JSON list of C-alpha atoms and ligand atoms in Angstrom, two decimals:
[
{"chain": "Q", "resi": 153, "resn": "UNK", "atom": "CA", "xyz": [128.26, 64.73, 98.70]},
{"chain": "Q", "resi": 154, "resn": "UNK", "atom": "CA", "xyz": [129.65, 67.37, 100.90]},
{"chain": "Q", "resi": 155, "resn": "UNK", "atom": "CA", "xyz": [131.41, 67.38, 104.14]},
{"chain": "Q", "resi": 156, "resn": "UNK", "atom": "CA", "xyz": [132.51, 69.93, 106.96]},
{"chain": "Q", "resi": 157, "resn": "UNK", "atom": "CA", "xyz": [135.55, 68.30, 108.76]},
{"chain": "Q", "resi": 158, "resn": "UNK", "atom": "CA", "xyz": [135.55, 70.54, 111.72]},
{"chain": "Q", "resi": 159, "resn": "UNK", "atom": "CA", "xyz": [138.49, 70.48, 114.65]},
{"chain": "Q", "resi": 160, "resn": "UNK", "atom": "CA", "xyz": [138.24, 72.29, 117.82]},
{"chain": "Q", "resi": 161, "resn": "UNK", "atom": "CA", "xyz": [141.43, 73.82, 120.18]},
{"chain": "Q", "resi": 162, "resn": "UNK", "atom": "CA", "xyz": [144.97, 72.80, 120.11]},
{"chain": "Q", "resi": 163, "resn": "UNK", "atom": "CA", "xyz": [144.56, 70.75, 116.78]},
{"chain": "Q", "resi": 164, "resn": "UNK", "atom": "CA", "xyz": [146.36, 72.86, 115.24]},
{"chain": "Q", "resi": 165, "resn": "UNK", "atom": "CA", "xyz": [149.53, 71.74, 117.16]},
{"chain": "Q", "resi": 166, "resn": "UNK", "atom": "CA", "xyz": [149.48, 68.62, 116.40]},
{"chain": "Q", "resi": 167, "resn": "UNK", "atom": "CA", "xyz": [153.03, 66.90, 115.51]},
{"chain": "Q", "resi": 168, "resn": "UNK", "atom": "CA", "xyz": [154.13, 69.54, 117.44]},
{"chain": "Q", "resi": 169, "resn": "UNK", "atom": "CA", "xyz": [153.91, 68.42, 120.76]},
{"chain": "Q", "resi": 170, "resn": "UNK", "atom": "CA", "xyz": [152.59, 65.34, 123.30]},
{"chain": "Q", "resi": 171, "resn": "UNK", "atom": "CA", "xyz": [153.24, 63.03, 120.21]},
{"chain": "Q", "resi": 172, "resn": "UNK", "atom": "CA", "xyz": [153.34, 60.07, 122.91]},
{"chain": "Q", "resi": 173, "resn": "UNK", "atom": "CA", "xyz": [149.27, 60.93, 122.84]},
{"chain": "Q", "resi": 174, "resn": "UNK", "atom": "CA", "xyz": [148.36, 62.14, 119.37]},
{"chain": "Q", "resi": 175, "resn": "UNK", "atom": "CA", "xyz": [151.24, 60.96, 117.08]},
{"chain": "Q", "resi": 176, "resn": "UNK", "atom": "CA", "xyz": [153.64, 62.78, 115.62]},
{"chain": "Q", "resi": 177, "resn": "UNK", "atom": "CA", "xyz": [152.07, 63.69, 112.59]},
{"chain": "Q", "resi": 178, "resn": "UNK", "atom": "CA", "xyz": [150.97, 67.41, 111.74]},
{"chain": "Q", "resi": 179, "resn": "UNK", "atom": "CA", "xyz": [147.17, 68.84, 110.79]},
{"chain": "Q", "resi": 180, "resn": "UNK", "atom": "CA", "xyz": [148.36, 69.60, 107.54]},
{"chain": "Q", "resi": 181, "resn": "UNK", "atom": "CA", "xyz": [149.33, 65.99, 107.48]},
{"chain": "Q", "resi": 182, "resn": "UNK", "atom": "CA", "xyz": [145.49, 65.29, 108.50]},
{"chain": "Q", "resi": 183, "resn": "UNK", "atom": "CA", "xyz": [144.09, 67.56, 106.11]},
{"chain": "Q", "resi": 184, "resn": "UNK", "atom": "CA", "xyz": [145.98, 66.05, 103.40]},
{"chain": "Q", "resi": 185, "resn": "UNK", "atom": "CA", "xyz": [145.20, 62.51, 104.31]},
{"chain": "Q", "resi": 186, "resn": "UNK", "atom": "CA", "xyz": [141.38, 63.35, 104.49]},
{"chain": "Q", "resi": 187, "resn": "UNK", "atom": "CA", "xyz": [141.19, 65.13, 101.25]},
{"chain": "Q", "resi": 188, "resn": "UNK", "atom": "CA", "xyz": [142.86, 62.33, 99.19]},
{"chain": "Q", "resi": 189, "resn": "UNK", "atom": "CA", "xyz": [140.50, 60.00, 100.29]},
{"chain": "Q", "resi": 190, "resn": "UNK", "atom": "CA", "xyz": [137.25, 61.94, 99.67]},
{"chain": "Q", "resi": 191, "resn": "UNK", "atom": "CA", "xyz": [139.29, 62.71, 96.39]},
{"chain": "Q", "resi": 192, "resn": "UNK", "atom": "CA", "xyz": [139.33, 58.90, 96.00]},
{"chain": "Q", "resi": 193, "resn": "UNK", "atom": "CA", "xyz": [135.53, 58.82, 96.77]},
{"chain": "Q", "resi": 194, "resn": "UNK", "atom": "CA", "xyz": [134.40, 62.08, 95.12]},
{"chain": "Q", "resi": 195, "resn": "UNK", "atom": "CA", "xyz": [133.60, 63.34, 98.08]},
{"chain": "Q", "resi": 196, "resn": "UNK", "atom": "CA", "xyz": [133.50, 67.45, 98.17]},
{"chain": "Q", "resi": 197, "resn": "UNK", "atom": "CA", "xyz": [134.99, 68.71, 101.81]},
{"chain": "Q", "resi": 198, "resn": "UNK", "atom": "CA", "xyz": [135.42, 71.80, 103.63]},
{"chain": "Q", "resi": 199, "resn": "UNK", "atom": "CA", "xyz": [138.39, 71.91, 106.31]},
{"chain": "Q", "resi": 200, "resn": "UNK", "atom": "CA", "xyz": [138.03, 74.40, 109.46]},
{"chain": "Q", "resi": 201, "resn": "UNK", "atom": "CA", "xyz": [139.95, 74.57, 112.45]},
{"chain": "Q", "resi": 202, "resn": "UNK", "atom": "CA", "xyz": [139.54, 76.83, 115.38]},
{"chain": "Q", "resi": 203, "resn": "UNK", "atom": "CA", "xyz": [140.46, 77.59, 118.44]},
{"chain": "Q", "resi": 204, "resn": "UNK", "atom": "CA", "xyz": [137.43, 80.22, 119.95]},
{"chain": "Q", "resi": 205, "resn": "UNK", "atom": "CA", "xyz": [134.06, 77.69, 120.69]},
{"chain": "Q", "resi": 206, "resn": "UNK", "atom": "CA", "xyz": [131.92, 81.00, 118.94]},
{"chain": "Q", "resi": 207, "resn": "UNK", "atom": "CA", "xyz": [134.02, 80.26, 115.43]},
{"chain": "Q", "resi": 208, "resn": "UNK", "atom": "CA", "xyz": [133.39, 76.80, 116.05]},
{"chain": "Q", "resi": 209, "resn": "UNK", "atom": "CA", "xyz": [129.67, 77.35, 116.30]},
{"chain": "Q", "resi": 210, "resn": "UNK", "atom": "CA", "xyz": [129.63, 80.09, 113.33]},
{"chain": "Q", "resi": 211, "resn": "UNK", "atom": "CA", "xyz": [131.46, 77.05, 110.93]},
{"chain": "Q", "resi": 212, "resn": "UNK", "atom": "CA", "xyz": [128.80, 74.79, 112.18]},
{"chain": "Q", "resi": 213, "resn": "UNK", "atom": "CA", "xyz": [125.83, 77.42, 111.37]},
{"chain": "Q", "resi": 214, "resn": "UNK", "atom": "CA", "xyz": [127.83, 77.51, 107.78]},
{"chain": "Q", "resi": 215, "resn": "UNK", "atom": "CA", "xyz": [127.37, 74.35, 106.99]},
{"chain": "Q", "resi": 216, "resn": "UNK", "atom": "CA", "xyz": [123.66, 74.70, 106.82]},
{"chain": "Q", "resi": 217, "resn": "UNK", "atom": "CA", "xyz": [123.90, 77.49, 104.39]},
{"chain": "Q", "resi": 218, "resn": "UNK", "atom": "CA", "xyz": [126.68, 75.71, 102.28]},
{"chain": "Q", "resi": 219, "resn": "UNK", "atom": "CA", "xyz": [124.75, 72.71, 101.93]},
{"chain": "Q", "resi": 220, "resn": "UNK", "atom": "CA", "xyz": [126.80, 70.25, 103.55]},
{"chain": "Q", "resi": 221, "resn": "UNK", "atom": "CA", "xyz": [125.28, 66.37, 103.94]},
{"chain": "Q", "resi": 222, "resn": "UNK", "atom": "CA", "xyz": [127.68, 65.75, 106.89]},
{"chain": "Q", "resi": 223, "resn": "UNK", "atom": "CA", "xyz": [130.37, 66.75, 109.69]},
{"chain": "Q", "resi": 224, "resn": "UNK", "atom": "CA", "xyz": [133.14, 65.21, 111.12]},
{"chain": "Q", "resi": 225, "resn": "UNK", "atom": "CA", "xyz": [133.92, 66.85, 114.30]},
{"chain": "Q", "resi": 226, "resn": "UNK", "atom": "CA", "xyz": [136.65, 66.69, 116.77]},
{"chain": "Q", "resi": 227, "resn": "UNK", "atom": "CA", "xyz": [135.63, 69.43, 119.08]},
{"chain": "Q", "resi": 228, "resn": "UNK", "atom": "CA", "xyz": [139.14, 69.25, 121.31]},
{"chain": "Q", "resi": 229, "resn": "UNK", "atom": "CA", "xyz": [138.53, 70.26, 125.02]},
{"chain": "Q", "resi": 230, "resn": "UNK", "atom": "CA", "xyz": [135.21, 72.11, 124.30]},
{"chain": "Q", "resi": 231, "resn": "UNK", "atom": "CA", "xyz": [133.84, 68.46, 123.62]},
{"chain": "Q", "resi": 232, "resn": "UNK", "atom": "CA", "xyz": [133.89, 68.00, 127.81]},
{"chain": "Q", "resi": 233, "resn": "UNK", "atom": "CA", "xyz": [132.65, 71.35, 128.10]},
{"chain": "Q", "resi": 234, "resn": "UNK", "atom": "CA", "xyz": [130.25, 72.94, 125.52]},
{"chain": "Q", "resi": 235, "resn": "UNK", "atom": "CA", "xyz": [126.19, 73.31, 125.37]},
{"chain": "Q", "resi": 236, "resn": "UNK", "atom": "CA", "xyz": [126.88, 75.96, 122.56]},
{"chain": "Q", "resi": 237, "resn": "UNK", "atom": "CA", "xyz": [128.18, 73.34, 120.02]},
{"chain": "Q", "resi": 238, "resn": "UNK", "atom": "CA", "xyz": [125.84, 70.79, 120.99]},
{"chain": "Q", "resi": 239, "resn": "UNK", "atom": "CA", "xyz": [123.00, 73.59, 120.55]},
{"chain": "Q", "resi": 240, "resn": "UNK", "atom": "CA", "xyz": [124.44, 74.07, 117.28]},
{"chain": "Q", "resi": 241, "resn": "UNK", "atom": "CA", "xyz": [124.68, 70.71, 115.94]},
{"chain": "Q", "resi": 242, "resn": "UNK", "atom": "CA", "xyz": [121.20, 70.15, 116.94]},
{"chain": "Q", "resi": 243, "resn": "UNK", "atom": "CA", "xyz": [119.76, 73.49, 115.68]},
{"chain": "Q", "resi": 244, "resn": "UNK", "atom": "CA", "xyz": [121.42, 72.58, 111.83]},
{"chain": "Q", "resi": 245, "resn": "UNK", "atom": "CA", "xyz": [120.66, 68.75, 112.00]},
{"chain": "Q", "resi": 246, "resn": "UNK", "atom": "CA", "xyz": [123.22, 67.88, 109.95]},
{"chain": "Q", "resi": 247, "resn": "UNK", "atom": "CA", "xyz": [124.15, 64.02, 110.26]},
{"chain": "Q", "resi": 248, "resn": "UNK", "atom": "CA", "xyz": [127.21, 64.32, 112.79]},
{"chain": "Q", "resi": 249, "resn": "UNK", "atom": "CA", "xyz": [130.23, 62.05, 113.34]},
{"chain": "Q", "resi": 250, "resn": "UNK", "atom": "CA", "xyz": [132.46, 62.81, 116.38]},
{"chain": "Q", "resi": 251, "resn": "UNK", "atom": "CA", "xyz": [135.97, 62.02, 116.14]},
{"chain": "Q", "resi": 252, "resn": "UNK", "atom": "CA", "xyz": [138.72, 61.79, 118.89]},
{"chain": "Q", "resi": 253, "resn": "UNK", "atom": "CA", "xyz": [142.21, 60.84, 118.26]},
{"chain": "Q", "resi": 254, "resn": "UNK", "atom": "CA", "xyz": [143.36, 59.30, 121.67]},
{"chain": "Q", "resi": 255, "resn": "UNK", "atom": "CA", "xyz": [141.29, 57.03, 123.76]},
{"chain": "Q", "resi": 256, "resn": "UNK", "atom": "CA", "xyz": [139.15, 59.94, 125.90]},
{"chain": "Q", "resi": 257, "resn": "UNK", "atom": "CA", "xyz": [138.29, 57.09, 127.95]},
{"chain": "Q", "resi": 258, "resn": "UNK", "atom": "CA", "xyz": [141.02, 55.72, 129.05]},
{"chain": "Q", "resi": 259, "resn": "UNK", "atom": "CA", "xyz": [142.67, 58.58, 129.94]},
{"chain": "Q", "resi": 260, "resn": "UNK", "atom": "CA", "xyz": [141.24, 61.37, 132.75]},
{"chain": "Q", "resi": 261, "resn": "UNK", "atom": "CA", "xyz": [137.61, 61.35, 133.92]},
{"chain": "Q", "resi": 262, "resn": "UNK", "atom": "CA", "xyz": [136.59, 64.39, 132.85]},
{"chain": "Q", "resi": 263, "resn": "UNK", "atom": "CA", "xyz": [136.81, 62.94, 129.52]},
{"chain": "Q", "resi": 264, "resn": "UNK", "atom": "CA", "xyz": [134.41, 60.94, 129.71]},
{"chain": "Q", "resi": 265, "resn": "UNK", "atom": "CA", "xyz": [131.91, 63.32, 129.04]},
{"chain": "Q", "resi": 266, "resn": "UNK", "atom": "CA", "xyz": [130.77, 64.65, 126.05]},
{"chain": "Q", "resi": 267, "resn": "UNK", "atom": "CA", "xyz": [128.05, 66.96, 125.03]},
{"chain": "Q", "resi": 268, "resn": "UNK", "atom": "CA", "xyz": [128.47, 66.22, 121.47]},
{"chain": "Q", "resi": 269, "resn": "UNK", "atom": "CA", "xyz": [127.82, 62.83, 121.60]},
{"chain": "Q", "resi": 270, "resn": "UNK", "atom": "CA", "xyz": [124.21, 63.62, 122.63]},
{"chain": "Q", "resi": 271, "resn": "UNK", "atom": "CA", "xyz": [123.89, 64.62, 119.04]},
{"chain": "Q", "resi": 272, "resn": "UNK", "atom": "CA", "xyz": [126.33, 62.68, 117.02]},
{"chain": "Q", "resi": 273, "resn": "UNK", "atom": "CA", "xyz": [125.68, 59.51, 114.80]},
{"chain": "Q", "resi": 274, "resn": "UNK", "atom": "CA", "xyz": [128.72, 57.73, 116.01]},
{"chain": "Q", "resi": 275, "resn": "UNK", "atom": "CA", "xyz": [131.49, 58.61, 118.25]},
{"chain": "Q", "resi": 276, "resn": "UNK", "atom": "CA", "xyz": [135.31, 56.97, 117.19]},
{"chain": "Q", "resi": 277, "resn": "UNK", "atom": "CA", "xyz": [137.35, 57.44, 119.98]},
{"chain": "Q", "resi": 278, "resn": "UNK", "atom": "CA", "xyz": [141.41, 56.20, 119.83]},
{"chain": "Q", "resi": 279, "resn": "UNK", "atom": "CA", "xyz": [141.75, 55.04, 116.36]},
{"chain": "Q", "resi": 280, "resn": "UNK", "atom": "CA", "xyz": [143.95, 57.92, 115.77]},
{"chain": "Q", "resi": 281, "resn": "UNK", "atom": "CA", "xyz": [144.26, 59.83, 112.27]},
{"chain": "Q", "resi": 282, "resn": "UNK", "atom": "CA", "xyz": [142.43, 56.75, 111.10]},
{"chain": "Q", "resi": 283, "resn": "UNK", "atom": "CA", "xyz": [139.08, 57.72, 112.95]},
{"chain": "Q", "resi": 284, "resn": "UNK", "atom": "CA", "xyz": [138.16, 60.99, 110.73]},
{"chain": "Q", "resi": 285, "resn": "UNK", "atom": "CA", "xyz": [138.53, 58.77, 107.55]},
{"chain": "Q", "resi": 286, "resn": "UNK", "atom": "CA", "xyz": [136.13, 56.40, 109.20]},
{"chain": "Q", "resi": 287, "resn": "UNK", "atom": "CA", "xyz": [133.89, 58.59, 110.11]},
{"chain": "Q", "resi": 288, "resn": "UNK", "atom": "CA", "xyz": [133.83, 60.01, 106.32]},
{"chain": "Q", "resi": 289, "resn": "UNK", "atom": "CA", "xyz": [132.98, 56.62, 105.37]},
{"chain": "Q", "resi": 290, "resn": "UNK", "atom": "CA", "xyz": [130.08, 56.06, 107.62]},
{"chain": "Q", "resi": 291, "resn": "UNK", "atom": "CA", "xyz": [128.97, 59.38, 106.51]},
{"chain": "Q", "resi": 292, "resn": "UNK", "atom": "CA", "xyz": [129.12, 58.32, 103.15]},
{"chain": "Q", "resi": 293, "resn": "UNK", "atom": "CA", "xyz": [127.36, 54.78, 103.88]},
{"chain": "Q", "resi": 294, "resn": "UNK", "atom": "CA", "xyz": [123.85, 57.01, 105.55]},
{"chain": "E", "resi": 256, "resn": "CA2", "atom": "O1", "xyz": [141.72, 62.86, 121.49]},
{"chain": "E", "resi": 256, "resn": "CA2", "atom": "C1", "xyz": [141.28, 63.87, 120.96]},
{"chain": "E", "resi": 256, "resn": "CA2", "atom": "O2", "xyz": [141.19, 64.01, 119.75]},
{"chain": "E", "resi": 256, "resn": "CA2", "atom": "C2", "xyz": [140.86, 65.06, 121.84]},
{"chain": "E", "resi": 256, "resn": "CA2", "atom": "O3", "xyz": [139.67, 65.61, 121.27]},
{"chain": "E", "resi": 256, "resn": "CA2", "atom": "C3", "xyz": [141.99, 66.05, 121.78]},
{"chain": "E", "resi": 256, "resn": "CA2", "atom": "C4", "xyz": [141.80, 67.25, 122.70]},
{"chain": "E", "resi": 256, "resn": "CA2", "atom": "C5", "xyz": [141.43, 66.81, 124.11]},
{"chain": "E", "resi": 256, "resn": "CA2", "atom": "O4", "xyz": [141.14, 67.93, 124.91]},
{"chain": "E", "resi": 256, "resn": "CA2", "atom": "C6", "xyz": [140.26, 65.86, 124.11]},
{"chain": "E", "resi": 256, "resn": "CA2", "atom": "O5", "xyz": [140.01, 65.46, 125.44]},
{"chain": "E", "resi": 256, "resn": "CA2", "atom": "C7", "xyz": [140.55, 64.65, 123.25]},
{"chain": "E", "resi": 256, "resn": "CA2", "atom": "C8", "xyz": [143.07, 68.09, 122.80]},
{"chain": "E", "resi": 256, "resn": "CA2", "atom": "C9", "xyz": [143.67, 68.45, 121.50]},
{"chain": "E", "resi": 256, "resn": "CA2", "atom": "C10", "xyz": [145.03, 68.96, 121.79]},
{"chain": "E", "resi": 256, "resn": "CA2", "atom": "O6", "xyz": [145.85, 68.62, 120.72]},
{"chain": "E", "resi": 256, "resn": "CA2", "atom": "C11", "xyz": [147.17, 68.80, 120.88]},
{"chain": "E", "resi": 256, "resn": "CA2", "atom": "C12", "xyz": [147.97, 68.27, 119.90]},
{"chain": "E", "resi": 256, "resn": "CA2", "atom": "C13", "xyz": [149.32, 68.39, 119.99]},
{"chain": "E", "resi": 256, "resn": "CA2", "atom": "C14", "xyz": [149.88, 69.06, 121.03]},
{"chain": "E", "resi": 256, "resn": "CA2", "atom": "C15", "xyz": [149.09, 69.59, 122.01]},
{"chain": "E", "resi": 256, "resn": "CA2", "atom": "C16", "xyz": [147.74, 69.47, 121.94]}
]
C-alpha cells in the first residue's frame, strides 16, 4: 500500500508559532511520527507540503501516476477556499481522507466550509497530530 500525505499553506510553520492552536510540535516532527507508523504497518508513503494551491493540485495529479491507494490531506486555508483541489481529488479518485489539526468548527465560521470534504472519505477535525495517523489507518482498513 501506498500513501500521499499531502499538507497545504502555513504547515510548514508549525511549532513555530500559534502553538496555543496547533501544538508546539514541528512538521518534521509530523513527518517523522507518520512515517514510523506506516513503517510499523508496511505502509509505503510519500510526504509533500506546499504552500501555492497549483503545486498542491500538481502533487495530487502525481499520485495517480505514482500509483498511490490513498491521501491524507490537510489542505490549510485553501480547504475554505478551493474548487481546484476538490476538482483534482475528484478527477484522480483516489480514496481521500481529510485531516485538520484544530477543531475548524469550533473556531471562525468561515471554517466551516470545506470543499474537500465533498470528496473525502472521512473528515478528522481537532484530534491534533493524532488525526493524520488515523486517517492512515482508515485508509488502510478500505
Ligand atoms: O486545523 C488545521 O489543520 C487547519 O487546516 C490549519 C490551517 C487553517 O487555515 C485551517 O482552517 C485549519 C492553517 C495552517 C496554519 O498553520 C500554522 C502553523 C503554525 C503557525 C502558523 C500557522
Amino acid at each position: 500500500m501506498k500513501i500521499l500525505v499531502l499538507n497545504g499553506p502555513n504547515l510548514n510553520m508549525l511549532g513555530v508559532r500559534e502553538p496555543d492552536i496547533y501544538g508546539k510540535k514541528t512538521y518534521t516532527d509530523l513527518i517523522g511520527m507518520i512515517k514510523e507508523h506506516c513503517d510499523s504497518k508496511g505502509i509505503e508513503v510519500i510526504f509533500k507540503q506546499s504552500n501555492h494551491e497549483g503545486d498542491l493540485v500538481d502533487y495530487i495529479q502525481q499520485a495517480l501516476f505514482d500509483k498511490c491507494d490513498g491521501i491524507v490531506i490537510n489542505p490549510g486555508a485553501y480547504t475554505h477556499t478551493s474548487v481546484a483541489l476538490l476538482d483534482a481529488l475528484k478527477a484522480v479518485a483516489i480514496p481521500t481522507v481529510e485531516v485538520h489539526i484544530s477543531d475548524v468548527d469550533s473556531r471562525e465560521e468561515f471554517r466551516k466550509t470545506s470543499y474537500v470534504s465533498l470528496i473525502a472519505k472521512k473528515t478528522i477535525k481537532g484530534h491534533g497530530f493524532d488525526g493524520y495517523v488515523e486517517a492512515v489507518d482508515f485508509l488502510c482498513a478500505l
